[in-house]
């Protein structure tokens, strides 16, 4: 019975894909958290320069925080996993 358990690998592929998707999602969330504000600022700066745009469209844009980050004295960036 124990040998059959180790030989039966029907769900192995599904678990591996699940772990892969979870890893990509975690890395994507961290990247959006780190670079989201810079991207929003860039889009806001370009939006002000657009010709023929309405005044309401060129208003300031505010970026929301997805994950709280902290930067230490050593230059390392820390993610608060409890807010995820």
Short mmCIF file of N, CA and C in Angstrom, two decimals:
data_model
loop_
_atom_site.label_atom_id
_atom_site.label_comp_id
_atom_site.label_asym_id
_atom_site.label_seq_id
_atom_site.Cartn_x
_atom_site.Cartn_y
_atom_site.Cartn_z
N UNK A 1 0.82 -1.19 0.00
CA UNK A 1 0.00 0.00 0.00
C UNK A 1 0.87 1.26 0.00
N UNK A 2 1.97 1.25 0.74
CA UNK A 2 2.85 2.41 0.80
C UNK A 2 3.54 2.63 -0.55
N UNK A 3 3.91 1.53 -1.22
CA UNK A 3 4.54 1.67 -2.53
C UNK A 3 3.56 2.22 -3.56
N UNK A 4 2.30 1.81 -3.45
CA UNK A 4 1.28 2.31 -4.37
C UNK A 4 1.05 3.81 -4.14
N UNK A 5 1.14 4.24 -2.90
CA UNK A 5 0.95 5.65 -2.59
C UNK A 5 2.04 6.51 -3.23
N UNK A 6 3.29 6.02 -3.19
CA UNK A 6 4.39 6.78 -3.79
C UNK A 6 4.36 6.71 -5.32
N UNK A 7 3.78 5.66 -5.88
CA UNK A 7 3.71 5.51 -7.33
C UNK A 7 2.55 6.32 -7.93
N UNK A 8 1.51 6.54 -7.17
CA UNK A 8 0.34 7.25 -7.66
C UNK A 8 0.61 8.76 -7.62
N UNK A 9 0.86 9.34 -8.78
CA UNK A 9 1.23 10.76 -8.87
C UNK A 9 0.25 11.51 -9.77
N UNK A 10 -1.03 11.19 -9.66
CA UNK A 10 -2.02 11.83 -10.52
C UNK A 10 -2.18 13.32 -10.22
N UNK A 11 -2.11 13.71 -8.97
CA UNK A 11 -2.32 15.11 -8.61
C UNK A 11 -1.05 15.93 -8.54
N UNK A 12 0.09 15.32 -8.86
CA UNK A 12 1.36 16.02 -8.73
C UNK A 12 1.44 17.21 -9.67
N UNK A 13 1.02 17.05 -10.90
CA UNK A 13 1.08 18.14 -11.87
C UNK A 13 0.21 19.31 -11.47
N UNK A 14 -0.97 19.01 -10.95
CA UNK A 14 -1.89 20.06 -10.51
C UNK A 14 -1.30 20.85 -9.35
N UNK A 15 -0.69 20.16 -8.42
CA UNK A 15 -0.07 20.83 -7.27
C UNK A 15 1.10 21.69 -7.73
N UNK A 16 1.90 21.19 -8.66
CA UNK A 16 3.03 21.96 -9.17
C UNK A 16 2.56 23.23 -9.89
N UNK A 17 1.50 23.11 -10.70
CA UNK A 17 0.97 24.29 -11.36
C UNK A 17 0.40 25.29 -10.35
N UNK A 18 -0.24 24.78 -9.32
CA UNK A 18 -0.77 25.65 -8.27
C UNK A 18 0.33 26.41 -7.56
N UNK A 19 1.42 25.72 -7.24
CA UNK A 19 2.56 26.39 -6.59
C UNK A 19 3.20 27.41 -7.52
N UNK A 20 3.28 27.08 -8.80
CA UNK A 20 3.85 28.01 -9.77
C UNK A 20 2.99 29.28 -9.89
N UNK A 21 1.68 29.10 -9.95
CA UNK A 21 0.78 30.25 -10.05
C UNK A 21 0.84 31.09 -8.77
N UNK A 22 0.92 30.44 -7.62
CA UNK A 22 1.02 31.17 -6.36
C UNK A 22 2.32 31.97 -6.29
N UNK A 23 3.41 31.40 -6.77
CA UNK A 23 4.69 32.11 -6.79
C UNK A 23 4.66 33.32 -7.71
N UNK A 24 4.08 33.15 -8.89
CA UNK A 24 3.98 34.27 -9.83
C UNK A 24 3.08 35.37 -9.26
N UNK A 25 1.99 34.98 -8.60
CA UNK A 25 1.09 35.96 -8.01
C UNK A 25 1.78 36.74 -6.89
N UNK A 26 2.56 36.06 -6.07
CA UNK A 26 3.27 36.73 -4.98
C UNK A 26 4.31 37.70 -5.52
N UNK A 27 5.06 37.28 -6.52
CA UNK A 27 6.07 38.16 -7.12
C UNK A 27 5.39 39.35 -7.81
N UNK A 28 4.26 39.11 -8.48
CA UNK A 28 3.54 40.20 -9.14
C UNK A 28 3.01 41.20 -8.13
N UNK A 29 2.47 40.71 -7.02
CA UNK A 29 1.96 41.62 -5.99
C UNK A 29 3.08 42.46 -5.40
N UNK A 30 4.24 41.85 -5.18
CA UNK A 30 5.38 42.60 -4.66
C UNK A 30 5.86 43.63 -5.67
N UNK A 31 5.89 43.27 -6.95
CA UNK A 31 6.34 44.21 -7.98
C UNK A 31 5.39 45.39 -8.12
N UNK A 32 4.09 45.12 -8.07
CA UNK A 32 3.12 46.21 -8.16
C UNK A 32 3.23 47.11 -6.94
N UNK A 33 3.48 46.51 -5.78
CA UNK A 33 3.62 47.30 -4.57
C UNK A 33 4.85 48.19 -4.62
N UNK A 34 5.93 47.67 -5.17
CA UNK A 34 7.18 48.44 -5.22
C UNK A 34 7.18 49.48 -6.34
N UNK A 35 6.67 49.11 -7.51
CA UNK A 35 6.77 49.99 -8.67
C UNK A 35 5.45 50.67 -9.03
N UNK A 36 4.38 50.39 -8.32
CA UNK A 36 3.07 50.96 -8.66
C UNK A 36 3.03 52.46 -8.55
N UNK A 37 3.63 53.01 -7.51
CA UNK A 37 3.60 54.46 -7.31
C UNK A 37 4.41 55.16 -8.39
N UNK A 38 5.53 54.59 -8.76
CA UNK A 38 6.35 55.21 -9.80
C UNK A 38 5.62 55.19 -11.14
N UNK A 39 4.94 54.08 -11.42
CA UNK A 39 4.19 53.97 -12.67
C UNK A 39 3.03 54.96 -12.68
N UNK A 40 2.34 55.09 -11.57
CA UNK A 40 1.22 56.04 -11.49
C UNK A 40 1.72 57.47 -11.67
N UNK A 41 2.85 57.79 -11.06
CA UNK A 41 3.42 59.13 -11.22
C UNK A 41 3.81 59.40 -12.67
N UNK A 42 4.35 58.38 -13.34
CA UNK A 42 4.73 58.54 -14.74
C UNK A 42 3.50 58.77 -15.61
N UNK A 43 2.45 58.00 -15.37
CA UNK A 43 1.21 58.17 -16.14
C UNK A 43 0.60 59.54 -15.87
N UNK A 44 0.64 60.00 -14.63
CA UNK A 44 0.10 61.31 -14.29
C UNK A 44 0.89 62.42 -14.97
N UNK A 45 2.21 62.28 -15.04
CA UNK A 45 3.04 63.29 -15.69
C UNK A 45 2.77 63.33 -17.19
N UNK A 46 2.57 62.18 -17.80
CA UNK A 46 2.27 62.15 -19.23
C UNK A 46 0.87 62.70 -19.49
N UNK A 47 -0.07 62.42 -18.58
CA UNK A 47 -1.45 62.90 -18.75
C UNK A 47 -1.56 64.41 -18.73
N UNK A 48 -0.69 65.08 -18.01
CA UNK A 48 -0.72 66.54 -17.95
C UNK A 48 -0.27 67.13 -19.27
N UNK A 49 0.58 66.44 -19.97
CA UNK A 49 1.16 66.97 -21.19
C UNK A 49 0.28 66.70 -22.41
N UNK A 50 -0.69 65.80 -22.30
CA UNK A 50 -1.50 65.44 -23.46
C UNK A 50 -2.28 66.63 -23.99
N UNK A 51 -2.18 66.89 -25.28
CA UNK A 51 -2.95 67.99 -25.86
C UNK A 51 -4.41 67.57 -26.04
N UNK A 52 -5.31 68.53 -26.05
CA UNK A 52 -6.74 68.34 -26.28
C UNK A 52 -7.40 67.49 -25.20
N UNK A 53 -6.80 67.37 -24.04
CA UNK A 53 -7.41 66.62 -22.95
C UNK A 53 -8.24 67.57 -22.10
N UNK A 54 -9.31 67.05 -21.53
CA UNK A 54 -10.16 67.86 -20.66
C UNK A 54 -9.42 68.18 -19.36
N UNK A 55 -9.82 69.25 -18.72
CA UNK A 55 -9.20 69.63 -17.45
C UNK A 55 -9.39 68.59 -16.37
N UNK A 56 -10.55 67.91 -16.38
CA UNK A 56 -10.80 66.86 -15.38
C UNK A 56 -9.88 65.67 -15.58
N UNK A 57 -9.52 65.39 -16.82
CA UNK A 57 -8.65 64.25 -17.09
C UNK A 57 -7.22 64.50 -16.65
N UNK A 58 -6.82 65.76 -16.61
CA UNK A 58 -5.45 66.08 -16.26
C UNK A 58 -5.25 66.35 -14.78
N UNK A 59 -6.22 66.00 -13.96
CA UNK A 59 -6.09 66.20 -12.52
C UNK A 59 -5.06 65.24 -11.93
N UNK A 60 -4.68 65.49 -10.71
CA UNK A 60 -3.68 64.61 -10.08
C UNK A 60 -4.24 63.21 -9.85
N UNK A 61 -3.40 62.22 -10.06
CA UNK A 61 -3.77 60.83 -9.83
C UNK A 61 -3.15 60.37 -8.53
N UNK A 62 -3.89 59.58 -7.79
CA UNK A 62 -3.40 59.07 -6.51
C UNK A 62 -3.27 57.56 -6.62
N UNK A 63 -2.11 57.05 -6.25
CA UNK A 63 -1.88 55.60 -6.28
C UNK A 63 -2.17 55.02 -4.91
N UNK A 64 -2.91 53.93 -4.89
CA UNK A 64 -3.20 53.24 -3.63
C UNK A 64 -2.11 52.22 -3.32
N UNK A 65 -1.97 51.87 -2.07
CA UNK A 65 -0.96 50.89 -1.68
C UNK A 65 -1.59 49.51 -1.65
N UNK A 66 -0.95 48.57 -2.30
CA UNK A 66 -1.43 47.20 -2.31
C UNK A 66 -0.89 46.43 -1.12
N UNK A 67 0.40 46.55 -0.88
CA UNK A 67 1.06 45.88 0.24
C UNK A 67 1.96 46.90 0.93
N UNK A 68 1.90 46.94 2.23
CA UNK A 68 2.76 47.86 2.98
C UNK A 68 4.21 47.40 2.88
N UNK A 69 5.10 48.33 2.57
CA UNK A 69 6.53 48.03 2.49
C UNK A 69 7.29 48.95 3.44
N UNK A 70 8.41 48.45 3.91
CA UNK A 70 9.31 49.25 4.74
C UNK A 70 10.71 49.11 4.19
N UNK A 71 11.48 50.16 4.28
CA UNK A 71 12.87 50.09 3.82
C UNK A 71 13.78 50.24 5.03
N UNK A 72 14.71 49.32 5.14
CA UNK A 72 15.64 49.34 6.26
C UNK A 72 16.86 50.18 5.96
N UNK A 73 17.71 50.33 6.93
CA UNK A 73 18.92 51.12 6.77
C UNK A 73 19.92 50.48 5.82
N UNK A 74 19.83 49.17 5.64
CA UNK A 74 20.77 48.47 4.77
C UNK A 74 20.34 48.50 3.31
N UNK A 75 19.21 49.13 3.01
CA UNK A 75 18.73 49.19 1.64
C UNK A 75 17.78 48.06 1.28
N UNK A 76 17.52 47.16 2.22
CA UNK A 76 16.61 46.05 1.96
C UNK A 76 15.17 46.52 2.10
N UNK A 77 14.30 45.98 1.29
CA UNK A 77 12.88 46.32 1.32
C UNK A 77 12.14 45.17 1.97
N UNK A 78 11.35 45.47 3.00
CA UNK A 78 10.59 44.44 3.70
C UNK A 78 9.12 44.52 3.37
N UNK A 79 8.48 43.36 3.20
CA UNK A 79 7.05 43.28 2.93
C UNK A 79 6.35 42.82 4.19
N UNK A 80 5.22 43.44 4.51
CA UNK A 80 4.43 43.03 5.66
C UNK A 80 3.46 41.95 5.20
N UNK A 81 3.77 40.68 5.48
CA UNK A 81 2.98 39.56 4.99
C UNK A 81 1.61 39.48 5.65
N UNK A 82 1.43 40.10 6.79
CA UNK A 82 0.14 40.02 7.47
C UNK A 82 -0.93 40.84 6.76
N UNK A 83 -0.54 41.78 5.89
CA UNK A 83 -1.52 42.60 5.18
C UNK A 83 -1.89 42.01 3.83
N UNK A 84 -1.27 40.93 3.44
CA UNK A 84 -1.56 40.31 2.14
C UNK A 84 -2.87 39.58 2.21
#
